[in-house]
CSV table of N, CA and C in Angstrom, one decimal:
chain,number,residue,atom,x,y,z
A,1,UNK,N,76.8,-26.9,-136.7
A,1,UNK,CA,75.7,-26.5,-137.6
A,1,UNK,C,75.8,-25.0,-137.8
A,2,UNK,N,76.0,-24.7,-139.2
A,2,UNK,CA,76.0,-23.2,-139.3
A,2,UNK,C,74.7,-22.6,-139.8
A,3,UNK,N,73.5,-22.0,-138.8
A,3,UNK,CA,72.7,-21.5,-139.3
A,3,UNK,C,72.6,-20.0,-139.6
A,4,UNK,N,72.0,-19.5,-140.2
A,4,UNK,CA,71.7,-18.2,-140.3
A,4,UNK,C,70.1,-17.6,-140.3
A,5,UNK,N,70.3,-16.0,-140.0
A,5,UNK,CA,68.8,-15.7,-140.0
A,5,UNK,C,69.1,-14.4,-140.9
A,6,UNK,N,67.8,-14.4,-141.5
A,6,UNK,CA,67.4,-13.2,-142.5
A,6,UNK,C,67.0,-12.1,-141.9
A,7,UNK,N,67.8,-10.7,-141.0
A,7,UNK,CA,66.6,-9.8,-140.4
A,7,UNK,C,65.8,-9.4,-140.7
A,8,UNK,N,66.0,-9.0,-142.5
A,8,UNK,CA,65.0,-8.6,-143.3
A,8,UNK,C,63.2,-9.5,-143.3
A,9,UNK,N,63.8,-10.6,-143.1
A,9,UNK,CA,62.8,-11.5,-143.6
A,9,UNK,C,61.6,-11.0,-142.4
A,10,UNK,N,60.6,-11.3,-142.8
A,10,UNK,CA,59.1,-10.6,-142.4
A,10,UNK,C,58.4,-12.2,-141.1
A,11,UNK,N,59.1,-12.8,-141.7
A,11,UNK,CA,58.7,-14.2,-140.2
A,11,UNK,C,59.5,-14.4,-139.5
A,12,UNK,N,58.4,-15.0,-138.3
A,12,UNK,CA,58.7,-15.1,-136.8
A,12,UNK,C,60.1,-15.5,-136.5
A,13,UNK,N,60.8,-15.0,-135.8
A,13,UNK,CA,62.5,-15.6,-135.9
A,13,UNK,C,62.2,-17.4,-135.7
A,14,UNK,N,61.6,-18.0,-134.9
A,14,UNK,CA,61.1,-18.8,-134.4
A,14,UNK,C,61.1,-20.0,-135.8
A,15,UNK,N,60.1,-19.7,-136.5
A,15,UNK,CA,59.7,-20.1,-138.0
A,15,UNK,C,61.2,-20.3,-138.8
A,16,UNK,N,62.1,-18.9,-138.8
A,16,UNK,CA,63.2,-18.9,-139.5
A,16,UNK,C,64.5,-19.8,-138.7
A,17,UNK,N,64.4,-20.2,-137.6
A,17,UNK,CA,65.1,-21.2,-137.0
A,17,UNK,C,64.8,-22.4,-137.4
A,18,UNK,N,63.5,-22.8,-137.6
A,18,UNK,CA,62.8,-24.0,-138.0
A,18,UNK,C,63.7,-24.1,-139.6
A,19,UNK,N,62.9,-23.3,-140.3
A,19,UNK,CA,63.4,-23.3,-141.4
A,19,UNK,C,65.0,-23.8,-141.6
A,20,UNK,N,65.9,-23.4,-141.0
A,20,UNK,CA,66.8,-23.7,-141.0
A,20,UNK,C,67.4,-24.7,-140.8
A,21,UNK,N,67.1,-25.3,-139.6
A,21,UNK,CA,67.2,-26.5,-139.3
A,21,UNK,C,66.4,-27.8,-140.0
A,22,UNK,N,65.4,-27.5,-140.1
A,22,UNK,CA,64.9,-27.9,-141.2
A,22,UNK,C,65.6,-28.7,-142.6
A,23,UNK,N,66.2,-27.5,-142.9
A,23,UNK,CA,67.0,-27.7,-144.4
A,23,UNK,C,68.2,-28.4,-143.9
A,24,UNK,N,69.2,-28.2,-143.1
A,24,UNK,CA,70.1,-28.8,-142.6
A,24,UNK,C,69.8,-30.3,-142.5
A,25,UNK,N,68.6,-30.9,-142.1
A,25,UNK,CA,68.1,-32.1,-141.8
A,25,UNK,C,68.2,-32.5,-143.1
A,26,UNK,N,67.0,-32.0,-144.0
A,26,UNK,CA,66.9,-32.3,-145.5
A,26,UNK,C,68.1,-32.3,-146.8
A,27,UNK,N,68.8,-31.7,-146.3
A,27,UNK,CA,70.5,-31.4,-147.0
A,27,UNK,C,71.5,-32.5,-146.7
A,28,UNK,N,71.2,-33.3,-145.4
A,28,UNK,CA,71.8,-34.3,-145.0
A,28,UNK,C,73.5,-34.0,-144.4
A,29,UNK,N,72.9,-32.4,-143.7
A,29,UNK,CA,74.0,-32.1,-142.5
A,29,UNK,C,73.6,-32.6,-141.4
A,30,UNK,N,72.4,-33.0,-141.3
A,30,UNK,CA,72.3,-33.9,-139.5
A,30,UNK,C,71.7,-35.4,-140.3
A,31,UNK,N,71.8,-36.4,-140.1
A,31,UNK,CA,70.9,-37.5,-140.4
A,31,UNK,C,70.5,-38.3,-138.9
A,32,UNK,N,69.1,-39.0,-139.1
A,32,UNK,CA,68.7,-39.3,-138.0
A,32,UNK,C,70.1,-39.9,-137.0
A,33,UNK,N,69.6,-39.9,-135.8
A,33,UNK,CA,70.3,-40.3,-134.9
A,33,UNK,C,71.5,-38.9,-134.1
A,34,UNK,N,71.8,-38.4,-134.6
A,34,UNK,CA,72.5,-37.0,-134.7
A,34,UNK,C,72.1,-36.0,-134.0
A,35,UNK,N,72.8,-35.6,-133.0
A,35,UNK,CA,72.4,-34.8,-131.9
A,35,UNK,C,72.7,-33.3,-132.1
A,36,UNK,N,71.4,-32.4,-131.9
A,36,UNK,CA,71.8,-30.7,-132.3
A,36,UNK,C,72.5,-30.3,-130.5
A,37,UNK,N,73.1,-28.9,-131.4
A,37,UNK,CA,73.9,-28.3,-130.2
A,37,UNK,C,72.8,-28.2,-128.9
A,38,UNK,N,72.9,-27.6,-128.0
A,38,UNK,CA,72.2,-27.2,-127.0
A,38,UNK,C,71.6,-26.2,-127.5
A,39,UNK,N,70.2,-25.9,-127.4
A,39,UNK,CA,69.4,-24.6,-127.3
A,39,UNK,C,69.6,-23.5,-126.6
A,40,UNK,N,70.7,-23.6,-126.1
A,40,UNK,CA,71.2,-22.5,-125.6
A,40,UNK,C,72.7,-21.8,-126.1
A,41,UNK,N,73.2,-22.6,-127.0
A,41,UNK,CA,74.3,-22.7,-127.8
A,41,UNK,C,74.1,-22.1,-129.0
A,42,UNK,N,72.4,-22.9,-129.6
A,42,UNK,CA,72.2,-22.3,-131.0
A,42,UNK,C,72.0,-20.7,-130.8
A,43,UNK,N,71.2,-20.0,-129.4
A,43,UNK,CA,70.3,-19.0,-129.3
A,43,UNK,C,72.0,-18.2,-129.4
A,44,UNK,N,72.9,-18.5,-128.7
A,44,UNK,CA,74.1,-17.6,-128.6
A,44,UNK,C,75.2,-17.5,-129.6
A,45,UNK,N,74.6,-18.5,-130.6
A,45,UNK,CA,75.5,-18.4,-131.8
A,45,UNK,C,74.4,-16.9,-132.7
A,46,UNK,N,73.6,-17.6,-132.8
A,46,UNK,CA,72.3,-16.7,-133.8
A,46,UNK,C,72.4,-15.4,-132.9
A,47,UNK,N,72.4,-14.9,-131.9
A,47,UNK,CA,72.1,-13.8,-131.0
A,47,UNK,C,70.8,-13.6,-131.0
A,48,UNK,N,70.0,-14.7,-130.5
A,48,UNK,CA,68.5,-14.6,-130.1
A,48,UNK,C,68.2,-15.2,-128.6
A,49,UNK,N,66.8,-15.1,-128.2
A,49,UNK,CA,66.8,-15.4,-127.3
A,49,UNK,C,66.5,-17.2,-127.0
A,50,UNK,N,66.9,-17.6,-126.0
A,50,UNK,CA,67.3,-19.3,-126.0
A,50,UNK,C,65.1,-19.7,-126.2
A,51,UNK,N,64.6,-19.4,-126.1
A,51,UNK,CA,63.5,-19.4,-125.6
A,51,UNK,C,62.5,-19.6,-127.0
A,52,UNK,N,63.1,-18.6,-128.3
A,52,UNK,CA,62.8,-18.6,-129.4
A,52,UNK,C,63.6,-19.6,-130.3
A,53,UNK,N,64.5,-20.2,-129.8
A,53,UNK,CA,65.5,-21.5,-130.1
A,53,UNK,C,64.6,-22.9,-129.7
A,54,UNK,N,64.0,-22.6,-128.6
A,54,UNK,CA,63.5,-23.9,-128.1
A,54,UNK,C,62.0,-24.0,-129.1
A,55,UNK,N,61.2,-23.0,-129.2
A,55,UNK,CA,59.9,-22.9,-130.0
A,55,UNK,C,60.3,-23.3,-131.1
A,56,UNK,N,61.1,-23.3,-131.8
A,56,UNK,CA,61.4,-23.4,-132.8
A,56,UNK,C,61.4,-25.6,-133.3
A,57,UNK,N,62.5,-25.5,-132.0
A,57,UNK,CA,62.6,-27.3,-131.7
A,57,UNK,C,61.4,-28.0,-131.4
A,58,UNK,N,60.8,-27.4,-130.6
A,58,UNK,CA,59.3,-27.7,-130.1
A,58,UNK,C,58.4,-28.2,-131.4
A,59,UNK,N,58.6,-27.3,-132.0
A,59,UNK,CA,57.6,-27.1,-133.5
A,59,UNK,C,58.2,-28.4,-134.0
A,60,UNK,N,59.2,-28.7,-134.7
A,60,UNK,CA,60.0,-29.2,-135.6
A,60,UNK,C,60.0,-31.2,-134.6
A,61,UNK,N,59.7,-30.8,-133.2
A,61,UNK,CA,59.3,-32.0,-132.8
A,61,UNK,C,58.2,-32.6,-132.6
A,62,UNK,N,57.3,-31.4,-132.9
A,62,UNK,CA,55.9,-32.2,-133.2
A,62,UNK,C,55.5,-32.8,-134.5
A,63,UNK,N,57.0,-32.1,-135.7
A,63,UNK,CA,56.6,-32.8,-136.7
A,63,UNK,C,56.9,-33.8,-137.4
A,64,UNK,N,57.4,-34.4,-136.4
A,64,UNK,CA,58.3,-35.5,-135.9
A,64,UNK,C,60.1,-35.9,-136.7
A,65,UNK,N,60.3,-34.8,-136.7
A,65,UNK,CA,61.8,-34.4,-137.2
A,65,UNK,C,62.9,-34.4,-136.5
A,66,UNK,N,62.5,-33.9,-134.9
A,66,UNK,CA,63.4,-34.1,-133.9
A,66,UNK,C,62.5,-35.1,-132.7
A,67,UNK,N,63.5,-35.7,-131.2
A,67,UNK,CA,63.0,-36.0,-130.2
A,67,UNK,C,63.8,-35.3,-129.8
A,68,UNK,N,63.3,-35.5,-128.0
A,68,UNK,CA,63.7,-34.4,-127.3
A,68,UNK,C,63.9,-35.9,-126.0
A,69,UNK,N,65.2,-35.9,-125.8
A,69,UNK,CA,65.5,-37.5,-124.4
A,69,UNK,C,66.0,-36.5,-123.6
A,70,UNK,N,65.7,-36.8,-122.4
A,70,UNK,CA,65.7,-36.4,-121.2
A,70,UNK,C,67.2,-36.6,-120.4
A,71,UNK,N,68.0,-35.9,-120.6
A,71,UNK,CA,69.6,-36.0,-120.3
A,71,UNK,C,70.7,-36.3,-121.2
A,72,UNK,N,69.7,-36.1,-122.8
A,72,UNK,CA,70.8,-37.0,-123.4
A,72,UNK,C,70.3,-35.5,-124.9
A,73,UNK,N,69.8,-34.6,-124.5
A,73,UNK,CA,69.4,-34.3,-125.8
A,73,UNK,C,68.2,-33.7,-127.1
A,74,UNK,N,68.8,-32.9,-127.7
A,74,UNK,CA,67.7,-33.0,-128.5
A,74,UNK,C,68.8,-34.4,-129.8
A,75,UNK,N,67.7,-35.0,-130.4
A,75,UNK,CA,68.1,-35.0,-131.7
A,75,UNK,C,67.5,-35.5,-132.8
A,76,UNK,N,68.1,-36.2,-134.0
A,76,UNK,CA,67.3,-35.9,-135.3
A,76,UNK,C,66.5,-37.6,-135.1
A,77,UNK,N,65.2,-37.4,-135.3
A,77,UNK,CA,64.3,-38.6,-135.3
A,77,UNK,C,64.4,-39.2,-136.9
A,78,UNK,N,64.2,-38.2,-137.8
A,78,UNK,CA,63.8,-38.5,-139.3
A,78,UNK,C,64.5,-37.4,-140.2
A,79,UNK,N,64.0,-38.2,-141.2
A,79,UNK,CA,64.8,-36.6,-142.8
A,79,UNK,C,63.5,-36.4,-143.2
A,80,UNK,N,63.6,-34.8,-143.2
A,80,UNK,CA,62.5,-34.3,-144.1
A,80,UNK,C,62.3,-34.7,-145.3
A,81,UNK,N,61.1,-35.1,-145.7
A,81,UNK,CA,61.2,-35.8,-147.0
A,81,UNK,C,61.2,-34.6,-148.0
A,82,UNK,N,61.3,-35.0,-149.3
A,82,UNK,CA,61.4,-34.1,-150.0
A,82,UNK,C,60.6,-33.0,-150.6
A,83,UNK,N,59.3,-33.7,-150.5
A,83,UNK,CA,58.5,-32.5,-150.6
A,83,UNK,C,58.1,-31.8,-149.5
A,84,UNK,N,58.2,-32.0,-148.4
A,84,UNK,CA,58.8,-31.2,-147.4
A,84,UNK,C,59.7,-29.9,-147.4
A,85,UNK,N,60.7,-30.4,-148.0
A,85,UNK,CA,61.8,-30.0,-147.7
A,85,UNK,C,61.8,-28.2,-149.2
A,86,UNK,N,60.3,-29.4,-150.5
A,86,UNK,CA,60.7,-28.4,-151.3
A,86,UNK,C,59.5,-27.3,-151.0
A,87,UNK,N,58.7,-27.8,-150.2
A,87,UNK,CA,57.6,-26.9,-149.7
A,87,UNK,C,57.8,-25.6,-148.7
A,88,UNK,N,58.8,-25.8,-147.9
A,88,UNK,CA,59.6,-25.2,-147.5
A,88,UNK,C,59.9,-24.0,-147.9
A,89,UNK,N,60.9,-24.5,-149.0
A,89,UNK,CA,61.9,-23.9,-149.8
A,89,UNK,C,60.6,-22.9,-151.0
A,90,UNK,N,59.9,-23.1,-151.3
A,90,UNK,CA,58.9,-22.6,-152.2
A,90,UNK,C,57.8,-21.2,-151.7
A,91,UNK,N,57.8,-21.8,-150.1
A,91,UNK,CA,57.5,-20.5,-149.0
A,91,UNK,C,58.5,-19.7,-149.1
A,92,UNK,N,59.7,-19.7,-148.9
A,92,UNK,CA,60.6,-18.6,-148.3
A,92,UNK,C,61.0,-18.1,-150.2
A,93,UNK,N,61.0,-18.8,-151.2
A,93,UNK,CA,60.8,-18.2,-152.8
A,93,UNK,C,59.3,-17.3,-152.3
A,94,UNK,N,58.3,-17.5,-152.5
A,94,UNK,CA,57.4,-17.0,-152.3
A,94,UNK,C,57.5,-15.6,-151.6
A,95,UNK,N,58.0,-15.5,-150.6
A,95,UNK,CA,58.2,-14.7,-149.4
A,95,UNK,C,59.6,-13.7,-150.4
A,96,UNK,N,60.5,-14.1,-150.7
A,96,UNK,CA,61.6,-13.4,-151.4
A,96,UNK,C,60.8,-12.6,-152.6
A,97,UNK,N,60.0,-13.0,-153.4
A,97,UNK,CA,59.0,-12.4,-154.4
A,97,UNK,C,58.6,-11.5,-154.3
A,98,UNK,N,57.7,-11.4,-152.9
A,98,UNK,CA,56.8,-10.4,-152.6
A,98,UNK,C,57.6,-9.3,-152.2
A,99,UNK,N,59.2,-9.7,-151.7
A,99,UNK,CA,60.0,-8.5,-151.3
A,99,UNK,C,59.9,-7.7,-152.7
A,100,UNK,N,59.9,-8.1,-153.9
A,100,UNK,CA,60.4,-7.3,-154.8
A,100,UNK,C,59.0,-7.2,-155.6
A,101,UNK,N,57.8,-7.4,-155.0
A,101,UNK,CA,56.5,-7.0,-155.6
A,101,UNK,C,56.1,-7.9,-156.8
A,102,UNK,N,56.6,-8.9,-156.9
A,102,UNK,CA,55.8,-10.1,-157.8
A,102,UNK,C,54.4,-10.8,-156.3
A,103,UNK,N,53.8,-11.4,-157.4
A,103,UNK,CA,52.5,-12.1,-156.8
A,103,UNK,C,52.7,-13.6,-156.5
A,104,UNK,N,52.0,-14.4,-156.2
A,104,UNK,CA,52.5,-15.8,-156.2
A,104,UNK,C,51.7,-16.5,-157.7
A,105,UNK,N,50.7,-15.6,-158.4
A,105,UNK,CA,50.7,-15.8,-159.7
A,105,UNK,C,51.6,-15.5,-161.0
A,106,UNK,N,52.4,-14.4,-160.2
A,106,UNK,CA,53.7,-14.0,-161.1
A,106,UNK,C,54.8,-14.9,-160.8
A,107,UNK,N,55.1,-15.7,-159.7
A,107,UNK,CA,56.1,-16.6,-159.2
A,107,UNK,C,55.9,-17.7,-160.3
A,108,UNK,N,54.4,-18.1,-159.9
A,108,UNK,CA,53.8,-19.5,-161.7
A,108,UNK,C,54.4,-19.4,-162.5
A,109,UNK,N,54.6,-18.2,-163.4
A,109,UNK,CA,54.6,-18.3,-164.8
A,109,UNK,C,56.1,-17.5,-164.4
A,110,UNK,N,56.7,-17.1,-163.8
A,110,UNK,CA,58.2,-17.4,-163.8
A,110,UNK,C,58.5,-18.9,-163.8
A,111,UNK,N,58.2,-19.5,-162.8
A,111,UNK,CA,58.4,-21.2,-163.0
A,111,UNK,C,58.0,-21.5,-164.2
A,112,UNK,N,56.9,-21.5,-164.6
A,112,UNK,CA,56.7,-22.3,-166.2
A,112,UNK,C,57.7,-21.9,-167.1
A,113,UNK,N,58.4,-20.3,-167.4
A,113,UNK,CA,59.1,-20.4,-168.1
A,113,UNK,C,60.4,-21.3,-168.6
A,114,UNK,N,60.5,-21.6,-166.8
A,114,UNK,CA,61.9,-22.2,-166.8
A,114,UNK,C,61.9,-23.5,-167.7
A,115,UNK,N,60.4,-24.2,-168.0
A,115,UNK,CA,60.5,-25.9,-168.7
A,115,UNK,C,61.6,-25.8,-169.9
């Protein structure tokens, strides 16, 4: 799993792990049944702490996306469905916007243009 993190980006690294994994699930680089690295693998690939890897899993398994089996694992329970997946993705648009001083009313009528 190759994830990446945005320093720039203004949310919790935590959030931006989610996020990622996330999309990976919804992209159909993990499909249910599919076991992620160790949480202590991801934290030392990313260079974060294993701790902000695990919050991240935590989150993502209460939303019932991953389980967590006891000797055997985290892994993927379900696929983010799609509006999920595009809600997501419409936060972190949102969030890229505001880097450059648009509003999320200016994001609107950027989208309407596109019809």
């Amino acid at each position: 799993m190759l994830l990446t993190l945005d320093l720039h980006d203004a949310r919790p690294l935590h959030e931006q792990v989610a996020s990622a994994i996330r999309r990976a699930i919804g992209e159909g680089s993990y499909r249910p049944g599919d076991r992620l690295p160790p949480a202590k693998d991801l934290a030392g690939a990313l260079g974060i702490n294993t701790n902000t890897v695990l919050r991240a899993l935590r989150d993502l398994r209460d939303e019932g996306l991953l389980e967590f089996r006891r000797g055997r694992g985290v892994s993927v329970a379900g696929r983010a469905d799609g509006r999920a997946l595009l809600a997501q993705r419409a936060r972190e648009l949102l969030q890229e916007a505001k880097k450059y001083g648009y509003s999320r009313d200016d994001l609107i009528t950027i989208l309407e243009e596109l019809k």
